[in-house]
PDB file of C-alpha atoms in Angstrom:
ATOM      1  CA  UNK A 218      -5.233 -16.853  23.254  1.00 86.00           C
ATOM      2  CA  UNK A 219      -6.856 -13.890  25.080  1.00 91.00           C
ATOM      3  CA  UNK A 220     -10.365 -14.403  26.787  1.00 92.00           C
ATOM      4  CA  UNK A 221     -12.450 -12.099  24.424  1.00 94.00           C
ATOM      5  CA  UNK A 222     -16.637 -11.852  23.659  1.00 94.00           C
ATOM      6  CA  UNK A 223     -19.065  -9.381  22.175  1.00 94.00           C
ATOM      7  CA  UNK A 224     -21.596  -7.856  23.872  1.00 94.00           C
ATOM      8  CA  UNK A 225     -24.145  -5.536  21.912  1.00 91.00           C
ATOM      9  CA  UNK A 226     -22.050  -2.692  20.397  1.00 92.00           C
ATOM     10  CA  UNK A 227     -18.955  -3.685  22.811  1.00 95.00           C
ATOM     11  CA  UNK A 228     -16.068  -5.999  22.379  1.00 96.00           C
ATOM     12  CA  UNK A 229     -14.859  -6.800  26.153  1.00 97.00           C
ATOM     13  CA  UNK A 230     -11.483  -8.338  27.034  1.00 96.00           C
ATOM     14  CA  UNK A 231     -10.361  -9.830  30.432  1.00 96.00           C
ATOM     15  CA  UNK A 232      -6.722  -8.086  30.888  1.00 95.00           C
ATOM     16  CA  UNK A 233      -4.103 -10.837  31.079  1.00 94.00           C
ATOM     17  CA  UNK A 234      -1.172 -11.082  33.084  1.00 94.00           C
ATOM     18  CA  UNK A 235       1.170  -9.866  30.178  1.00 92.00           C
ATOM     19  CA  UNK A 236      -0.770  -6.430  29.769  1.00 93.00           C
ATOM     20  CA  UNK A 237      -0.730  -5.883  33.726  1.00 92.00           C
ATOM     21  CA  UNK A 238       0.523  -1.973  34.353  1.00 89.00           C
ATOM     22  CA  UNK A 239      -0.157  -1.239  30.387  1.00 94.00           C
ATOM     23  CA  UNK A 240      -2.717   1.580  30.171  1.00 97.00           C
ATOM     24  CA  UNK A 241      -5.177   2.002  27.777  1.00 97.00           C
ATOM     25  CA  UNK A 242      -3.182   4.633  25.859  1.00 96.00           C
ATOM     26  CA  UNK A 243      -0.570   2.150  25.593  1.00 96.00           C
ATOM     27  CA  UNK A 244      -2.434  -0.412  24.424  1.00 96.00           C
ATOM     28  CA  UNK A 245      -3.975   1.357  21.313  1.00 96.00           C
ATOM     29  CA  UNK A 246      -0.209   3.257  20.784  1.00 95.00           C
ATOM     30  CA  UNK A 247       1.831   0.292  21.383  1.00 95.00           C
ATOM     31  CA  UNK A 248       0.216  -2.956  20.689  1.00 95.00           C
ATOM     32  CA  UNK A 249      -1.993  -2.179  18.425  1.00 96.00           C
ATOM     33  CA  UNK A 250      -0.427   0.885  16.811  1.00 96.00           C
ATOM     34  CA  UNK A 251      -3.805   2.263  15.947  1.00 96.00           C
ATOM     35  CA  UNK A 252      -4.578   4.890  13.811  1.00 96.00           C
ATOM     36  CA  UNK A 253      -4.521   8.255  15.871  1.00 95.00           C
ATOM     37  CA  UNK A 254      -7.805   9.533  14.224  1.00 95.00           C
ATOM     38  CA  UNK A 255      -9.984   6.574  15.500  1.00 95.00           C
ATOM     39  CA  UNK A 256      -8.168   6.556  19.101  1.00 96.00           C
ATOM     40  CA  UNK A 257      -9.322  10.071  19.252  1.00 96.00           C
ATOM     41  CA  UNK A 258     -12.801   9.300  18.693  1.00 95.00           C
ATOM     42  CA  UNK A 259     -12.927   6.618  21.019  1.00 95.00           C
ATOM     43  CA  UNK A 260     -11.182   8.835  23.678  1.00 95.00           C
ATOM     44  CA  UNK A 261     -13.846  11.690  22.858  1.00 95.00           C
ATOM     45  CA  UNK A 262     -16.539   9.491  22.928  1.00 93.00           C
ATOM     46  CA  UNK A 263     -15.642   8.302  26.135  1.00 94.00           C
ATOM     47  CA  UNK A 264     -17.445   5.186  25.618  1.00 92.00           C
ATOM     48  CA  UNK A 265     -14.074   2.524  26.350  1.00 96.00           C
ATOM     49  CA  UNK A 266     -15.292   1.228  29.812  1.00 97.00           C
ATOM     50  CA  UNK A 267     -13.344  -0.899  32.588  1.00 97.00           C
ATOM     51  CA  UNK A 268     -15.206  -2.395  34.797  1.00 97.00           C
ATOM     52  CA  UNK A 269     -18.236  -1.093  33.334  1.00 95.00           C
ATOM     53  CA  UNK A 270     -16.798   2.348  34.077  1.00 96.00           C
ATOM     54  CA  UNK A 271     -15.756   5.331  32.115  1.00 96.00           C
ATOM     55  CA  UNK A 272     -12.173   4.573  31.640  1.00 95.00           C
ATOM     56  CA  UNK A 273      -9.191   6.799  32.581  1.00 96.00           C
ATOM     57  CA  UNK A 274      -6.751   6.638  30.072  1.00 96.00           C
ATOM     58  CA  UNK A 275      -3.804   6.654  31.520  1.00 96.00           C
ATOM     59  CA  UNK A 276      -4.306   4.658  34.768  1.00 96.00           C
ATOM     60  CA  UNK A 277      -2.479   1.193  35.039  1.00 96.00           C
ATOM     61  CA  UNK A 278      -4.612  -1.868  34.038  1.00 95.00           C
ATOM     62  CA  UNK A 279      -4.642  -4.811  36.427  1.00 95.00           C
ATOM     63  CA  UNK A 280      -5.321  -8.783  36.025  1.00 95.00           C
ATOM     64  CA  UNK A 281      -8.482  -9.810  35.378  1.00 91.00           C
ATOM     65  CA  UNK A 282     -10.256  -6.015  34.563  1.00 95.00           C
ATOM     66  CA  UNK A 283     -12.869  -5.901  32.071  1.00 97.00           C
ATOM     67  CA  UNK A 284     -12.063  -3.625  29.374  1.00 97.00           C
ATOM     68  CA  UNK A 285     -14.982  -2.481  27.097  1.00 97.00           C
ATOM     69  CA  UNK A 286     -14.536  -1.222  23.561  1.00 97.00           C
ATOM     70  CA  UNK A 287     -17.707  -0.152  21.440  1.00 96.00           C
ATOM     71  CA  UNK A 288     -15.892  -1.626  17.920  1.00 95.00           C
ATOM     72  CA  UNK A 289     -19.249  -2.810  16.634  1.00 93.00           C
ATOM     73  CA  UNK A 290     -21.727   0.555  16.240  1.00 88.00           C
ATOM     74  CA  UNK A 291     -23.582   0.210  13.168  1.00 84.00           C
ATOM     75  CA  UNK A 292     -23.598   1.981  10.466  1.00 82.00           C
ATOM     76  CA  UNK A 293     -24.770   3.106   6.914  1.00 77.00           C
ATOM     77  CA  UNK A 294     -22.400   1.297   4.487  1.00 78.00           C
ATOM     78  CA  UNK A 295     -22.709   1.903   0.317  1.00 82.00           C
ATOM     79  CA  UNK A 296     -21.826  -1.716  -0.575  1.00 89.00           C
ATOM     80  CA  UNK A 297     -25.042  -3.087  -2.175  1.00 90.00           C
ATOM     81  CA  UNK A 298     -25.423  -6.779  -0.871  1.00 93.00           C
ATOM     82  CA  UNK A 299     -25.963  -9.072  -3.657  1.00 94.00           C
ATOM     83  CA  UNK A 300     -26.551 -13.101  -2.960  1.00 95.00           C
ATOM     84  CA  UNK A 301     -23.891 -14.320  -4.800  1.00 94.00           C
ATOM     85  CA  UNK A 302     -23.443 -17.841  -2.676  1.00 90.00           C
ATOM     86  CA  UNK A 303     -19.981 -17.086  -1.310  1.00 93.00           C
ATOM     87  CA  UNK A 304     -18.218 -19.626   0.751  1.00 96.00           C
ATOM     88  CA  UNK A 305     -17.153 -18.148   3.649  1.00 97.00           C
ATOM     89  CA  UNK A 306     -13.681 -20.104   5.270  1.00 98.00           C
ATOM     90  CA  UNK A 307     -13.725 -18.272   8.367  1.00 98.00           C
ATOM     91  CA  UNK A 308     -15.701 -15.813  10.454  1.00 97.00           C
ATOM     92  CA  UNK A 309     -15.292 -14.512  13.681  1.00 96.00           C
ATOM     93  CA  UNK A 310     -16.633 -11.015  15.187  1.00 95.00           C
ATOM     94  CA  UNK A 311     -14.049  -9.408  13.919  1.00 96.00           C
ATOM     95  CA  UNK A 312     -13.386 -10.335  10.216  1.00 97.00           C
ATOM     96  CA  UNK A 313     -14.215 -13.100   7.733  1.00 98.00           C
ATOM     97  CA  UNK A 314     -12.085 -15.060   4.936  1.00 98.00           C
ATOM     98  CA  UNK A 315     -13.949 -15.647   1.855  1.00 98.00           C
ATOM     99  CA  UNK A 316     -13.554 -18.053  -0.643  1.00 97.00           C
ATOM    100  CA  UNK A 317     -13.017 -15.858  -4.191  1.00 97.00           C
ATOM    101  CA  UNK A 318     -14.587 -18.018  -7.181  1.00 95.00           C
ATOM    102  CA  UNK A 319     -13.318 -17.074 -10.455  1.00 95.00           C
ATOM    103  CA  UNK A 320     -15.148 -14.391 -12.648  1.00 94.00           C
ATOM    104  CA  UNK A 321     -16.193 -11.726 -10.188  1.00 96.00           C
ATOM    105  CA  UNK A 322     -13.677  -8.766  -8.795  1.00 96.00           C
ATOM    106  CA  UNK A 323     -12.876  -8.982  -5.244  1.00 96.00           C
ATOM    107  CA  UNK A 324     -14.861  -5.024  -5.001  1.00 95.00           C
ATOM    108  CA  UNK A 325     -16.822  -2.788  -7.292  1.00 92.00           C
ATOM    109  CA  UNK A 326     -15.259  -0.987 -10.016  1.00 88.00           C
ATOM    110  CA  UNK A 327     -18.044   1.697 -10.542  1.00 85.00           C
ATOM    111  CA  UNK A 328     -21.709   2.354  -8.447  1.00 81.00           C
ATOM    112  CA  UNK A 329     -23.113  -0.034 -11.122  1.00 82.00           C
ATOM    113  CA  UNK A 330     -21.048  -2.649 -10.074  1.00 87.00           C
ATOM    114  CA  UNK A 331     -23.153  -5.152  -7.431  1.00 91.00           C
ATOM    115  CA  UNK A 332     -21.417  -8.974  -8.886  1.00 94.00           C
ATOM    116  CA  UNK A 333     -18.595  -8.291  -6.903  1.00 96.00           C
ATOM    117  CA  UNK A 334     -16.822 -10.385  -3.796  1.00 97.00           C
ATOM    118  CA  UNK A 335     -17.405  -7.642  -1.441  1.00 96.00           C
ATOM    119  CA  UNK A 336     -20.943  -7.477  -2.568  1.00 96.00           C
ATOM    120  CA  UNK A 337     -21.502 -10.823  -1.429  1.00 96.00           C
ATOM    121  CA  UNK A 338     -20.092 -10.581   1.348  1.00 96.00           C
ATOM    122  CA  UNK A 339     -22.352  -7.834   1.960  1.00 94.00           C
ATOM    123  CA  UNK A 340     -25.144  -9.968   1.952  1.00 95.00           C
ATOM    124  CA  UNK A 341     -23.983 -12.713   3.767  1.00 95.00           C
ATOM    125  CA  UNK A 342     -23.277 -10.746   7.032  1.00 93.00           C
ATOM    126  CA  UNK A 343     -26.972  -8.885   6.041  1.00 91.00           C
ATOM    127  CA  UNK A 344     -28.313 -11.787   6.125  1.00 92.00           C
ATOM    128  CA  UNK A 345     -27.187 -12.529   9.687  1.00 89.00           C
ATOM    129  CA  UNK A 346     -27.899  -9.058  10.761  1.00 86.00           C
ATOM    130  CA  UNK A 347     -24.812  -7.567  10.844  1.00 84.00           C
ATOM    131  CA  UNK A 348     -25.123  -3.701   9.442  1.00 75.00           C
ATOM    132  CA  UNK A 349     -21.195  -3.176  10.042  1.00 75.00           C
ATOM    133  CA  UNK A 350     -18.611  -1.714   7.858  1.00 85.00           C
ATOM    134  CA  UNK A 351     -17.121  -4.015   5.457  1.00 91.00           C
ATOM    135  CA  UNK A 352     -13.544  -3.849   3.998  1.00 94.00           C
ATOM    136  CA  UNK A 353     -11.701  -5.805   1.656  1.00 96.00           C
ATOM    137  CA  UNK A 354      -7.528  -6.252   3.196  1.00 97.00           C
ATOM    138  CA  UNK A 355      -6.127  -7.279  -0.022  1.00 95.00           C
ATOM    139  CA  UNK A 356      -7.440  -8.250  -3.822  1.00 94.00           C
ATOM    140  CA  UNK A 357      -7.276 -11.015  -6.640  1.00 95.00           C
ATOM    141  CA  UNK A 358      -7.357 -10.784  -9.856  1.00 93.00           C
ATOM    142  CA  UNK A 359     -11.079 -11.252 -12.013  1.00 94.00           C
ATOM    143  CA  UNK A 360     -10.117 -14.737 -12.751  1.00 94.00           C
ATOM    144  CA  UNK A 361      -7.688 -15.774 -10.051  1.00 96.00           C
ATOM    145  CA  UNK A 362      -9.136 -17.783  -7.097  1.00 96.00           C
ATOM    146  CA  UNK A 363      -9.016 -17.710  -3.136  1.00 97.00           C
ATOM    147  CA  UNK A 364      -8.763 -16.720   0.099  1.00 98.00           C
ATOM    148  CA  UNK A 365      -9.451 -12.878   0.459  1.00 98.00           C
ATOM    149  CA  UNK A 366      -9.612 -11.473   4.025  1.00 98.00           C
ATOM    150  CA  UNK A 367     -12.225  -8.975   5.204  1.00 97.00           C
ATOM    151  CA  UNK A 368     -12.249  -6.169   8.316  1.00 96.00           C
ATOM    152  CA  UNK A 369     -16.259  -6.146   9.432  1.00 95.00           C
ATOM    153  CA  UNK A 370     -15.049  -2.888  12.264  1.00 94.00           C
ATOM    154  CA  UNK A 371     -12.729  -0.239  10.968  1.00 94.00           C
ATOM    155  CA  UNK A 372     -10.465  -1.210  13.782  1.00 96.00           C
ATOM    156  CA  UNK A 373      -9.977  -4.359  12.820  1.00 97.00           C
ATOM    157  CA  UNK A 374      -9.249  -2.950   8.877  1.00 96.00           C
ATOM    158  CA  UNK A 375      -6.730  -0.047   9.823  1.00 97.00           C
ATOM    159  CA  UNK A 376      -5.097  -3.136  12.042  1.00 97.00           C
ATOM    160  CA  UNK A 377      -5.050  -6.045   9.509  1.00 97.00           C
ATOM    161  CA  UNK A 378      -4.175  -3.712   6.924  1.00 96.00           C
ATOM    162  CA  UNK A 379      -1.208  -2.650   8.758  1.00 96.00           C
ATOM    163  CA  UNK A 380      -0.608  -6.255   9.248  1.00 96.00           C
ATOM    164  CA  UNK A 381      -0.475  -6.802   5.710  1.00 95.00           C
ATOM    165  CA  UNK A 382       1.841  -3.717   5.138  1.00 93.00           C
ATOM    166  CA  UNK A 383       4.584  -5.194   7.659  1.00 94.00           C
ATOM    167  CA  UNK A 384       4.508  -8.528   5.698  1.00 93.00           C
ATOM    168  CA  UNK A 385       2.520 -10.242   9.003  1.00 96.00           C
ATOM    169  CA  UNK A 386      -0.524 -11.540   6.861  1.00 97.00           C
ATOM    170  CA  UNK A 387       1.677 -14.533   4.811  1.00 96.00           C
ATOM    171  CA  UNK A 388      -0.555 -15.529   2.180  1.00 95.00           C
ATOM    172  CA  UNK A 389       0.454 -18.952  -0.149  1.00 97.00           C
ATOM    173  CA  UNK A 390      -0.551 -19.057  -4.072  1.00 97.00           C
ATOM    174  CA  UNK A 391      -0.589 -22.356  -5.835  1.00 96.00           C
ATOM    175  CA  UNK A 392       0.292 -22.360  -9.764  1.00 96.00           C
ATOM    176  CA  UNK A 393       0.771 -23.762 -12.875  1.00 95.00           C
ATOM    177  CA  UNK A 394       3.032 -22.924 -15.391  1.00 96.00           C
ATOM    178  CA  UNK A 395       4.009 -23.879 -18.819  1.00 96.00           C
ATOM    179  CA  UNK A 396       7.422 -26.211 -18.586  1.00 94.00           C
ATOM    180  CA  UNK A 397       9.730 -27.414 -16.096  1.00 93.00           C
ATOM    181  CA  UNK A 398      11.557 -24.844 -13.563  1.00 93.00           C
ATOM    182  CA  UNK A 399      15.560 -25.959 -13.243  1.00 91.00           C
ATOM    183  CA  UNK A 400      15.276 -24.701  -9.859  1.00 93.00           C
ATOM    184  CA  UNK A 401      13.341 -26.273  -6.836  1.00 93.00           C
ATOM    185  CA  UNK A 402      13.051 -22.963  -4.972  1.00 96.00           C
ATOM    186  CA  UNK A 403      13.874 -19.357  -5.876  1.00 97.00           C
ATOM    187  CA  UNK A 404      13.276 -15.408  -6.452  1.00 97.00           C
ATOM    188  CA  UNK A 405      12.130 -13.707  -8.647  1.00 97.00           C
ATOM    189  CA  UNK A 406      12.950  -9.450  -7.507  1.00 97.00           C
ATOM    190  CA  UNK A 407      12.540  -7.368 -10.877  1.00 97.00           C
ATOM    191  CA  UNK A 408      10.340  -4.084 -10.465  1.00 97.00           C
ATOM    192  CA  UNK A 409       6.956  -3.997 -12.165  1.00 97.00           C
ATOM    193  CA  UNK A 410       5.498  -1.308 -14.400  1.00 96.00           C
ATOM    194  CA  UNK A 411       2.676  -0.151 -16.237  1.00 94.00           C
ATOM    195  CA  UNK A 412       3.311  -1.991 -19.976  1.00 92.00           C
ATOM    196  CA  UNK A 413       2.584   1.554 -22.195  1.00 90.00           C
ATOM    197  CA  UNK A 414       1.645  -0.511 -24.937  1.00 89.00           C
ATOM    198  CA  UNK A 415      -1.367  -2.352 -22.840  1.00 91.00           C
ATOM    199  CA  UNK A 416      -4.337  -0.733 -21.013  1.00 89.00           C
ATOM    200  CA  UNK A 417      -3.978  -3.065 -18.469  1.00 91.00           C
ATOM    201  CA  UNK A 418      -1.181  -5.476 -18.976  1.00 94.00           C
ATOM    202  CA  UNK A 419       2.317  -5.051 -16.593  1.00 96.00           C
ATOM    203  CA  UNK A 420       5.639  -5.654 -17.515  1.00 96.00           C
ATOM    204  CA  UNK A 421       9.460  -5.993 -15.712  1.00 97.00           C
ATOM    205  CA  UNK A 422      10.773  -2.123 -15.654  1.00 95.00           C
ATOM    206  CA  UNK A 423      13.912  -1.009 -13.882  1.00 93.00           C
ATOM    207  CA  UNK A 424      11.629   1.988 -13.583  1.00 94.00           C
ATOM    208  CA  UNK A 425       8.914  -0.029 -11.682  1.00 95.00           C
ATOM    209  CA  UNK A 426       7.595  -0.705  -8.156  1.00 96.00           C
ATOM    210  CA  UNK A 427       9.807  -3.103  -5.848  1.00 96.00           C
ATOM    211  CA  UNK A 428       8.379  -6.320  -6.539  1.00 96.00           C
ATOM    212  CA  UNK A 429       9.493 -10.028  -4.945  1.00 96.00           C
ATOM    213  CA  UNK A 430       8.266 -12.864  -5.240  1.00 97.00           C
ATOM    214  CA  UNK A 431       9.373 -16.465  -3.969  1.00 97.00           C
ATOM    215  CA  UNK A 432       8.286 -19.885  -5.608  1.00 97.00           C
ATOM    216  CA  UNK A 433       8.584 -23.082  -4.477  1.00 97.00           C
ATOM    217  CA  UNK A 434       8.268 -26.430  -7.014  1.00 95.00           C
ATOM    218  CA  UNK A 435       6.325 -29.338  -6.005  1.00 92.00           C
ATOM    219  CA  UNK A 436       6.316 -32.717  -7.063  1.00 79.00           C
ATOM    220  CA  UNK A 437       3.588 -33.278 -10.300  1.00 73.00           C
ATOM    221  CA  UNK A 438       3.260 -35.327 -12.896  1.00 69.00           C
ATOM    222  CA  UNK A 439      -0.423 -34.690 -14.105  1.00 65.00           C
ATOM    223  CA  UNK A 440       0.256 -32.706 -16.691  1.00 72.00           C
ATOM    224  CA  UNK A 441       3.957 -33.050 -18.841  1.00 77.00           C
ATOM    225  CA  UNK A 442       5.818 -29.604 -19.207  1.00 89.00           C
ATOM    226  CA  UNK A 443       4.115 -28.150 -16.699  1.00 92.00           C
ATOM    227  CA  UNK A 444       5.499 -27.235 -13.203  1.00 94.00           C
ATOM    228  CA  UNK A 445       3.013 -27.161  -9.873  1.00 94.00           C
ATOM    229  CA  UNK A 446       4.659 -24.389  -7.956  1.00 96.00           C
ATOM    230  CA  UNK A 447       3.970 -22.099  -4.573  1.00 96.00           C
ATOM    231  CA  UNK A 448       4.421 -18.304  -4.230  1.00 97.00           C
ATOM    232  CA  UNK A 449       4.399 -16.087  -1.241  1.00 96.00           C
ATOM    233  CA  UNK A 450       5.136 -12.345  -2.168  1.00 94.00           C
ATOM    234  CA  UNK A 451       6.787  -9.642  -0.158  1.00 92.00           C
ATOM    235  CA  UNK A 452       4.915  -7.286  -2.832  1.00 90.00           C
ATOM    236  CA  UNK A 453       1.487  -7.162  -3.701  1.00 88.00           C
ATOM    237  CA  UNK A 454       2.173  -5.152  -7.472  1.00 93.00           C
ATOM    238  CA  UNK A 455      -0.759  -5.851  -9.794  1.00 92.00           C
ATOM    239  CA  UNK A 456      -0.798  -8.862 -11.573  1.00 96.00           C
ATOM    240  CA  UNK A 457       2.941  -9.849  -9.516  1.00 96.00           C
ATOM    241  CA  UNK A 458       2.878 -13.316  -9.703  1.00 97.00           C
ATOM    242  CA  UNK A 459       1.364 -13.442 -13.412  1.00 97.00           C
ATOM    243  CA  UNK A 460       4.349 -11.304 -14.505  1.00 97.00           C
ATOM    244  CA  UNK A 461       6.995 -12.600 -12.680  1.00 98.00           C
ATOM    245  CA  UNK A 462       6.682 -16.464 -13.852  1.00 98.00           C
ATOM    246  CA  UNK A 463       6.083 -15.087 -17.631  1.00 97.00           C
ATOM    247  CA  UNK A 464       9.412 -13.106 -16.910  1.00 97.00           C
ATOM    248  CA  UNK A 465      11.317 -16.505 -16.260  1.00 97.00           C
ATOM    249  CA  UNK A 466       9.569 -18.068 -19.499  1.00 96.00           C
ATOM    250  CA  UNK A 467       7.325 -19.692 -17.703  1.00 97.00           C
ATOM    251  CA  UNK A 468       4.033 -18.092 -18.053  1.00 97.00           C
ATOM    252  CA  UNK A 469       0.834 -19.473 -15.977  1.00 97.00           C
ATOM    253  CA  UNK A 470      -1.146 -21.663 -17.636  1.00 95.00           C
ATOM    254  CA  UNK A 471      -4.041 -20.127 -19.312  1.00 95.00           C
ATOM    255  CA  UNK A 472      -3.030 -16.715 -19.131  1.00 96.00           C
ATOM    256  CA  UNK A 473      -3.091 -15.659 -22.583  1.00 95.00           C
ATOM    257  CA  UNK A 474      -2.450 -12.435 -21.745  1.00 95.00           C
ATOM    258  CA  UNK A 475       1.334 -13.136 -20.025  1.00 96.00           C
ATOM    259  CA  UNK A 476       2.113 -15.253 -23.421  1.00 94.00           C
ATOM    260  CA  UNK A 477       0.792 -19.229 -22.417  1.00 95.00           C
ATOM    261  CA  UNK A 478      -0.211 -20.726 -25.134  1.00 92.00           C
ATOM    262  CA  UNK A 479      -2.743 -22.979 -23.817  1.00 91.00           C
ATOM    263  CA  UNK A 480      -6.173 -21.760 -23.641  1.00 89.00           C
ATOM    264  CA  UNK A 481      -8.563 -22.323 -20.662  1.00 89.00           C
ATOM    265  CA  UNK A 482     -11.344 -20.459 -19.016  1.00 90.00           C
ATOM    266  CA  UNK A 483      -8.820 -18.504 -16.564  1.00 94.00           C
ATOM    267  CA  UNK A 484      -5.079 -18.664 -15.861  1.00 95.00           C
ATOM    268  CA  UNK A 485      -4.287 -21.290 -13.199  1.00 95.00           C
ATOM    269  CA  UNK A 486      -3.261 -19.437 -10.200  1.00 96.00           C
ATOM    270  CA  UNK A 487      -5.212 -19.901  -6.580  1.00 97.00           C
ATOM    271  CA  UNK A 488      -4.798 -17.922  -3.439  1.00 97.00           C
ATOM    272  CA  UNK A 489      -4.802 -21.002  -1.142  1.00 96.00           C
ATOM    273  CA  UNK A 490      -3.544 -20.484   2.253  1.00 97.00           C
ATOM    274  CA  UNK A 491      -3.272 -17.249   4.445  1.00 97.00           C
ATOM    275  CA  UNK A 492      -1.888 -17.265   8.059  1.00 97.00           C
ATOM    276  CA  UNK A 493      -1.191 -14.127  10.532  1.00 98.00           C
ATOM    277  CA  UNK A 494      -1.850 -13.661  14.407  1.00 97.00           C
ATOM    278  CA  UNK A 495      -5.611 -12.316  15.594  1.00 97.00           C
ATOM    279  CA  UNK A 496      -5.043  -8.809  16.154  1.00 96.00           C
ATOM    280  CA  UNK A 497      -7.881  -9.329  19.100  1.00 96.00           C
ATOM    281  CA  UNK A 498      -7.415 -12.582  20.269  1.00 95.00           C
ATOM    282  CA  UNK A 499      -3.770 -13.577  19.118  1.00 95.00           C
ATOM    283  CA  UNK A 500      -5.120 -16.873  18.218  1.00 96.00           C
ATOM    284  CA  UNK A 501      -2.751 -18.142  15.307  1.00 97.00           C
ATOM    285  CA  UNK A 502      -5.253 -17.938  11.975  1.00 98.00           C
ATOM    286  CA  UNK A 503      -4.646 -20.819   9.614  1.00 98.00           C
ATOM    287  CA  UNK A 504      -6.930 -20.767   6.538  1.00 97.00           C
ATOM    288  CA  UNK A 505      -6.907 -22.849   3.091  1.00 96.00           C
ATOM    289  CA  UNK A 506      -9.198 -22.319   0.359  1.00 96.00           C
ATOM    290  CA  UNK A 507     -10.071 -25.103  -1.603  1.00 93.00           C
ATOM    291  CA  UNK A 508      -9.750 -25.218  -5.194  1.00 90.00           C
ATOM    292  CA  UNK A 509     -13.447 -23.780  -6.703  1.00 83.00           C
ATOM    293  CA  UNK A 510     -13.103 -25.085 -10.154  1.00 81.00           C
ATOM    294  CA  UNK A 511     -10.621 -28.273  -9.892  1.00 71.00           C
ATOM    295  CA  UNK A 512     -10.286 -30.381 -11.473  1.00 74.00           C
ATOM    296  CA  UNK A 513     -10.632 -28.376 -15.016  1.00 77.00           C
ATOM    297  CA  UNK A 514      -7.963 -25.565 -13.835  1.00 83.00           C
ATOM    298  CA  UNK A 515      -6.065 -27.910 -11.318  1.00 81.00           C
ATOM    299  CA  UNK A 516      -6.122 -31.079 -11.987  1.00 74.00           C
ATOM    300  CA  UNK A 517      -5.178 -34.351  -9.803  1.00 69.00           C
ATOM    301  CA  UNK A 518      -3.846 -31.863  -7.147  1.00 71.00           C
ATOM    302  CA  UNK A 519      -4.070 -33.166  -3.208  1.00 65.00           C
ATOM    303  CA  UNK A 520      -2.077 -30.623  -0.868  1.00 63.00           C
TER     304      UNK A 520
END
């Protein structure tokens, strides 16, 4: 774990002995992989500092300088913050993990549109003063459940969402679904589509998007003919997971819009677990989300 703070507008970092002889250029090209548009602001700005001096670029760092990196300017943002009583999972200076209850989107659809996650989230980093830029890295469903992680510099959301591209952000769904799977693991790797009969609903499409998902089964007896399973995706198509178990004949429970037959408030599927390395601190980020509305959607469930 690197030795890291925030000061005012500045995130610092003491240069370890692995980034000895990197340069600065190198570090934004090569570690990071930044985008080039906000290196070349920073580099115009001429605001990164080591030592508390305007840095040269291209000089070798050495163990134990201080580099400086204004990350955390303020600045106007056009989410309206909306106390919503989020549960926040995680939080550092960099980017938070909230807690999605069912209901709300994860961002707005339209300028009406204040109910959302992001909206909340708005408000909760408001409330502690923080007038930063706000992203949201990936999305859930209205009614699904979970851990969403957000970007509160635009650093940190062109890096995470990179991240996420490259398959490093591994993020764990719990489900259930109607009747017993044969198998105890497997995957599921039939492209998704828009359904042309359905506004909104997707289908399997040898014309659709790549889309993979793996499930594992775990042991549960609370319910009969249902299966408890787990799903990380190499995808993230719209509505992925819903369609792929309906595709198998085993649609989630509750979605009545994938073909289950039993009726609840919301299909039974919760984003519970995400885990990638800190971009800034390369601390190893564990999160779990616990279940919002158990145990009327999840019943009897201890993982």
């Amino acid at each position: 774990m690197l030795k890291t703070k925030k000061i005012g507008q500045q995130f610092t970092i003491d240069i370890p002995k692995q980034w000895e002889t990197r340069t600065i250029e190198s570090l934004f090209k090569d570690h990071w992989k930044a985008p080039k548009k906000l290196v070349h602001e920073l580099r115009m700005d001429k605001s990164v500092l080591v030592n508390g001096q305007e840095a040269n670029w291209t000089s070798p760092l050495h163990l134990g300088d201080t580099l400086s990196i204004p990350f955390f300017k303020p600045e106007v943002s056009t989410v309206q913050p909306t106390y919503l009583d989020i549960a926040i999972l995680y939080e550092d200076d960099h980017l938070l993990i909230a807690n999605k209850p069912a209901g709300i989107d994860t961002h707005p659809n339209s300028e009406e549109d204040d109910h959302s996650l992001l909206n909340g989230v708005a408000f909760h980093l408001q409330s502690k003063g923080e007038l930063y830029y706000i992203k949201h890295i990936h999305r859930l469903d209205r009614d699904t459940t979970g851990a969403v992680i957000f970007a509160k510099h635009r650093m940190a959301g062109a890096i995470l969402d990179r991240l996420l591209e490259e398959r490093k952000i591994k993020r764990t769904y719990m489900a259930l679904v109607e009747g017993k799977l044969k198998n105890s693991s497997g995957t599921i790797s039939d492209p998704i589509g828009r359904d042309r009969h359905h506004p909104t609903r997707r289908r399997v499409s040898p014309t659709g998007q790549t889309a993979v998902t793996h499930y594992n089964v775990h042991v549960y007896e609370a319910k009969k003919d249902t299966s408890l399973i787990s799903c990380q995706l190499d995808t993230g198509r719209t509505h992925q997971i819903r369609v792929h178990l309906s595709s198998i004949g085993h649609p989630l429970i509750g979605d009545i819009l994938y073909g289950s037959s039993v009726k609840l408030s919301r299909q039974a599927l919760h984003a519970y677990k995400v885990e990638f390395t800190h971009p800034f601190t390369e601390e190893k980020i564990l999160c779990k989300a616990p279940f919002t509305d158990s145990p009327s959607i999840f019943p009897d469930i201890n993982i």
